[in-house]
Coordinates of N, CA and C in Angstrom, one line a residue:
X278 N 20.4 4.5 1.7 CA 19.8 3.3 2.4 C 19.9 2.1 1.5
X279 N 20.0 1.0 2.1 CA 20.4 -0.6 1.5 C 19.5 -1.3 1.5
X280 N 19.1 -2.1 1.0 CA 17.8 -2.9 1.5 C 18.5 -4.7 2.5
X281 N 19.8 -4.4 2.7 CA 20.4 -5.1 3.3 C 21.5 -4.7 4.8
X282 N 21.8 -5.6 5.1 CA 21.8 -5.4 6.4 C 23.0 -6.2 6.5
X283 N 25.0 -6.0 5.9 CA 26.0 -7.1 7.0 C 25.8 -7.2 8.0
X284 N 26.0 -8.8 8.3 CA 25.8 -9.2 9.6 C 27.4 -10.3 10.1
X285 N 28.0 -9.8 10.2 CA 29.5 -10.3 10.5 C 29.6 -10.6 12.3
X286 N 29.9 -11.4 12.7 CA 29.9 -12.0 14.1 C 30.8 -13.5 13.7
X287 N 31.2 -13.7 15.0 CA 32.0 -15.4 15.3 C 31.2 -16.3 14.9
X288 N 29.9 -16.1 14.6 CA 29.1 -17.1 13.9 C 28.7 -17.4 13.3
X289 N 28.9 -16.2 12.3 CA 28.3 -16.3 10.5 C 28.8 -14.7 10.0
X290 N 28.6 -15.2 8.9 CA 28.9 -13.7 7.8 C 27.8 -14.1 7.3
X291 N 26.8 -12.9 7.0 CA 25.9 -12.6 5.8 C 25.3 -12.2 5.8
X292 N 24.4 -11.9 5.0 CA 24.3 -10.5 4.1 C 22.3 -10.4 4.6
X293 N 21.6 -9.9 5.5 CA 20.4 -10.2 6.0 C 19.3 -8.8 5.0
X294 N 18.1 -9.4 4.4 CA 17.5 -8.2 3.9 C 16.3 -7.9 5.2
X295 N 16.5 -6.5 5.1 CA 15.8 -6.0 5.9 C 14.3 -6.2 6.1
X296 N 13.8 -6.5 5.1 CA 12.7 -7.3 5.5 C 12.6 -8.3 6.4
X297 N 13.9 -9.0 6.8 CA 13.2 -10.2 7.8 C 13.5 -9.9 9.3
X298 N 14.0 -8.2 8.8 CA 14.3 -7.8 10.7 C 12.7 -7.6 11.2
X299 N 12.5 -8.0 12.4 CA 11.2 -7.6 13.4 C 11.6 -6.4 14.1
X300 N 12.8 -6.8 15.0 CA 12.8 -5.8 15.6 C 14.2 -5.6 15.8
X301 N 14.8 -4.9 16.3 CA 16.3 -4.9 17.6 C 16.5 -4.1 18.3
X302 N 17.4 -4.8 19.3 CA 17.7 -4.4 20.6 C 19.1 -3.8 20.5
X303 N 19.1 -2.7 21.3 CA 20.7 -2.0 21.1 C 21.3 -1.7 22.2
X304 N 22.1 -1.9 22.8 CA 22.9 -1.7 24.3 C 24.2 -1.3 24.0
X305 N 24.5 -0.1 24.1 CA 26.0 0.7 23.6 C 26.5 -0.1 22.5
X306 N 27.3 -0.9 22.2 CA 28.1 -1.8 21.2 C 27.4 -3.2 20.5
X307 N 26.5 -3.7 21.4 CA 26.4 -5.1 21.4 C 24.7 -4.9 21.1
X308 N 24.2 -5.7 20.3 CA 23.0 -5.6 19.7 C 22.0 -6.9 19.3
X309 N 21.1 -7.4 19.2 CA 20.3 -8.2 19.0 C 19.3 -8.1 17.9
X310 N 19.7 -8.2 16.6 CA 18.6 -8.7 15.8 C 17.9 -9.7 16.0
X311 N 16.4 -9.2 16.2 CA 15.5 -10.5 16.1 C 14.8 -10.6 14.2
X312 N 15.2 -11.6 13.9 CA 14.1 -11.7 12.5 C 13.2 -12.7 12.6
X313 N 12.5 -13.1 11.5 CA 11.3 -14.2 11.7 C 11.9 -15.2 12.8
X314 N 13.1 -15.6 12.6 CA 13.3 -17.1 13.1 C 14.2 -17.3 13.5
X315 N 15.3 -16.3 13.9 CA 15.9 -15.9 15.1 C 16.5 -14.7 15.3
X316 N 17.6 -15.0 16.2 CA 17.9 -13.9 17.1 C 19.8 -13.3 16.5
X317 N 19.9 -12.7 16.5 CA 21.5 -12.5 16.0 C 22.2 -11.3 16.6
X318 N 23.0 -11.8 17.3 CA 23.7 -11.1 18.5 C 25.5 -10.4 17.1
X319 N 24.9 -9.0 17.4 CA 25.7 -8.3 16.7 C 26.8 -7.6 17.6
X320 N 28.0 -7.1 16.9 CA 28.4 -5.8 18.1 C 28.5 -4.5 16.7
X321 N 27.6 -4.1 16.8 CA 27.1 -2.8 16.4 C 26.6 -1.6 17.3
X322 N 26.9 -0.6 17.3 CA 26.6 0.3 17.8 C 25.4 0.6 17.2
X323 N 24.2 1.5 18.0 CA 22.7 2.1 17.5 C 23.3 2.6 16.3
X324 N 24.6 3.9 16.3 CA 24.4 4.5 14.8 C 24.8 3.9 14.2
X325 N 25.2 2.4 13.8 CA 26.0 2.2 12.9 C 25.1 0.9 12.2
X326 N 23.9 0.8 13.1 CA 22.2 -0.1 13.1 C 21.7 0.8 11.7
X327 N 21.6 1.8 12.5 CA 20.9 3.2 12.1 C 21.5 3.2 10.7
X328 N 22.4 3.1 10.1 CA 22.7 3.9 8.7 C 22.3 2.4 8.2
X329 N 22.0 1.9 8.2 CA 21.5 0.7 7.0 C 20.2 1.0 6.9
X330 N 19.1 1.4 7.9 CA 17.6 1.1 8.4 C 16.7 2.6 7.0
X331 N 15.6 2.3 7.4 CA 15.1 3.4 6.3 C 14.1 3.4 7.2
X332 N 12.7 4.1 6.6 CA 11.5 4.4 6.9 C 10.3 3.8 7.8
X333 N 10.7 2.4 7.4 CA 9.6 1.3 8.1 C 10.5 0.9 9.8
X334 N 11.4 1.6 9.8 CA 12.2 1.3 11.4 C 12.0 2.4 12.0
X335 N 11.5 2.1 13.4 CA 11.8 3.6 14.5 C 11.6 3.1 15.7
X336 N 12.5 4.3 16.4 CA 12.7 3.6 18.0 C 11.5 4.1 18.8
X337 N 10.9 2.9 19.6 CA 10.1 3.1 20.6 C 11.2 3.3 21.8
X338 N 11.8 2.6 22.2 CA 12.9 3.0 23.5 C 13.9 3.2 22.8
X339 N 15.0 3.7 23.7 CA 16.3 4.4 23.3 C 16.5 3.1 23.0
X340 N 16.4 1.8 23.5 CA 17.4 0.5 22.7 C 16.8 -0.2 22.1
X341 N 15.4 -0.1 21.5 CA 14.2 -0.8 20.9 C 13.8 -0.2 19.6
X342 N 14.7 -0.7 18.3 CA 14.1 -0.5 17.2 C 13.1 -1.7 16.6
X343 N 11.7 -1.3 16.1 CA 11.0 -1.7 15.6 C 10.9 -1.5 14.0
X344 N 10.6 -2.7 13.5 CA 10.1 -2.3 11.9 C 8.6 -2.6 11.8
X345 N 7.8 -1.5 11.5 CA 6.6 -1.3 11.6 C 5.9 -2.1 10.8
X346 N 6.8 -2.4 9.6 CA 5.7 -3.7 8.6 C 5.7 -5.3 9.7
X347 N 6.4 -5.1 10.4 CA 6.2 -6.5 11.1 C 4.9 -6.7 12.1
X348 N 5.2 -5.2 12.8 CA 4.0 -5.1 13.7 C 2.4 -5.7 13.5
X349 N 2.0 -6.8 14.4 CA 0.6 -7.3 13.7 C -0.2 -6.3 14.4
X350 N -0.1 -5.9 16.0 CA -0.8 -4.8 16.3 C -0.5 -4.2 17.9
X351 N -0.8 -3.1 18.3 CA -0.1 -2.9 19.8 C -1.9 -2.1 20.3
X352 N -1.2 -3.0 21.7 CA -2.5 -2.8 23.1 C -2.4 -3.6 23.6
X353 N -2.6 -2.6 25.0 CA -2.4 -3.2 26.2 C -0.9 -3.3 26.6
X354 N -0.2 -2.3 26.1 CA 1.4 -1.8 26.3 C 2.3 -2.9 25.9
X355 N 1.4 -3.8 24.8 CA 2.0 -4.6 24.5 C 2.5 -4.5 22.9
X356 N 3.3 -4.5 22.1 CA 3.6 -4.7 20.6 C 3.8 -6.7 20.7
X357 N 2.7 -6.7 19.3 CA 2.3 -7.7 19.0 C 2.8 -8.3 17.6
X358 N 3.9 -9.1 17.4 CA 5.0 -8.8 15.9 C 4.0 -10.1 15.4
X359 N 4.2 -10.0 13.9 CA 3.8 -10.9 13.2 C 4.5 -12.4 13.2
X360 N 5.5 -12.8 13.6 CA 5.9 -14.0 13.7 C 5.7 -14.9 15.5
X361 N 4.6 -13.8 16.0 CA 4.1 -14.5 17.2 C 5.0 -14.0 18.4
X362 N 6.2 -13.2 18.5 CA 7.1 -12.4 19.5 C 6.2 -11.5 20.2
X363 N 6.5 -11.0 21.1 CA 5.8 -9.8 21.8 C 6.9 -9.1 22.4
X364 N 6.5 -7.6 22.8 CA 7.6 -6.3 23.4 C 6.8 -5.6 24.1
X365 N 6.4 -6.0 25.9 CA 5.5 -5.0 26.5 C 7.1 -4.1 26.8
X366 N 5.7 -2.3 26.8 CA 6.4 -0.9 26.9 C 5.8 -0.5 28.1
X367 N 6.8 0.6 28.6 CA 6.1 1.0 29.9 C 5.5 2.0 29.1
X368 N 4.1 2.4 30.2 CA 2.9 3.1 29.5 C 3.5 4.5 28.7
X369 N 4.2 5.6 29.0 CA 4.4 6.9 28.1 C 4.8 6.0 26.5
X370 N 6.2 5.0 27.3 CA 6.9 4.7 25.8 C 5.6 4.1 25.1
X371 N 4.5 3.6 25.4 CA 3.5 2.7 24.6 C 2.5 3.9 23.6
X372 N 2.5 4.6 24.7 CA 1.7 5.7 24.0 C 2.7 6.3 22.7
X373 N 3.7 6.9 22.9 CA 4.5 7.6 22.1 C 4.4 6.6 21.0
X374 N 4.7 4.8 20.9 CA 5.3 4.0 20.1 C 4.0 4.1 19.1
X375 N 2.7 3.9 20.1 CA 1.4 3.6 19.4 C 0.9 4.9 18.1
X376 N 1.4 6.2 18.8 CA 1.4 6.9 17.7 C 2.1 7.3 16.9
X377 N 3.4 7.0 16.6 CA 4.2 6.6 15.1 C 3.7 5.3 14.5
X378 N 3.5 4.5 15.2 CA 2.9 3.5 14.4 C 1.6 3.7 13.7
X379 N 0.5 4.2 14.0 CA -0.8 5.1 13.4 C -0.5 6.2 12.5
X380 N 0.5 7.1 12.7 CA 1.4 7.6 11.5 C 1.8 6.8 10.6
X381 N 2.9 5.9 10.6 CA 3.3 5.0 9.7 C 1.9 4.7 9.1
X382 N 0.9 4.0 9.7 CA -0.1 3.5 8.4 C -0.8 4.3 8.4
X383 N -1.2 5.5 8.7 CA -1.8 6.8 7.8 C -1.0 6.8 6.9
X384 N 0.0 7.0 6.8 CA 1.4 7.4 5.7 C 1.3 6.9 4.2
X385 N 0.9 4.9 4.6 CA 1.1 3.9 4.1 C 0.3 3.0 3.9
X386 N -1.2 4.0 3.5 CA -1.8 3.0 3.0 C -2.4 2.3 2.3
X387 N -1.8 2.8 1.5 CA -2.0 2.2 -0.1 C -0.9 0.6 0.0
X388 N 0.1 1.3 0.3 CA 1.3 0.0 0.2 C 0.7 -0.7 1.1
X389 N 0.5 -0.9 2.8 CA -0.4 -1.6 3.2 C -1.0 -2.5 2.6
X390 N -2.3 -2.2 2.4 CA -3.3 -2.7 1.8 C -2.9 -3.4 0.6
X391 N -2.1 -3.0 -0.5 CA -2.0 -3.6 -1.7 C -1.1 -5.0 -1.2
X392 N -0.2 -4.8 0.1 CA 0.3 -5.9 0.5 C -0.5 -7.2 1.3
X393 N -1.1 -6.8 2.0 CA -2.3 -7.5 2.3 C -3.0 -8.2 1.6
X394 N -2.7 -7.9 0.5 CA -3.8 -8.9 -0.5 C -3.0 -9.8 -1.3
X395 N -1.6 -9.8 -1.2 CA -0.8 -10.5 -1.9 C -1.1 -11.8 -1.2

């Protein structure tokens, strides 16, 4: 795993760290990175999303990867991202999403927390 992310398209080349992904959207070939401050229309396939991503990414829908350090907090079938975006789920996927994410910060809470204070 990379802590980066090519991002090659008709619009730009470069080189994105994974930190500033929030979330993405995947639909057979054609993809949507959202980061802090925009949106970046890729044609990647889910596996080929997938081999860059590591631990803090996981899919709540088949086409909705999240990175869970972005998440400020989910309820009300809503995911609530840190740069003010929102992603309502239909109720199973909300439940399913809400407990990997409670996993993730059981997992992670030291690093949490120590980030928090930065």
């Amino acid at each position: 795993m990379s802590e980066n992310i090519p991002i090659v398209n008709r619009w730009c080349c470069k080189i994105l760290p994974l930190s500033d992904i929030v979330y993405i959207f995947s639909n057979y070939r054609k993809s949507e990175i959202h980061t802090r401050d925009e949106m970046i229309p890729v044609y990647y396939g889910r596996d080929e999303i997938e081999s860059y991503l590591d631990g803090r990414f996981d899919h709540c829908l088949k086409g909705l990867i999240v990175n869970f350090d972005m998440v400020r907090d989910m309820k009300d079938g809503i995911i609530r991202f840190t740069n003010g975006e929102e992603v309502g789920l239909g109720r199973c996927s909300f439940i399913k999403a809400k407990q990997k994410f409670a996993m993730y910060i059981k997992n992670n809470k030291k690093t949490l927390a120590n980030r928090a204070l930065l």
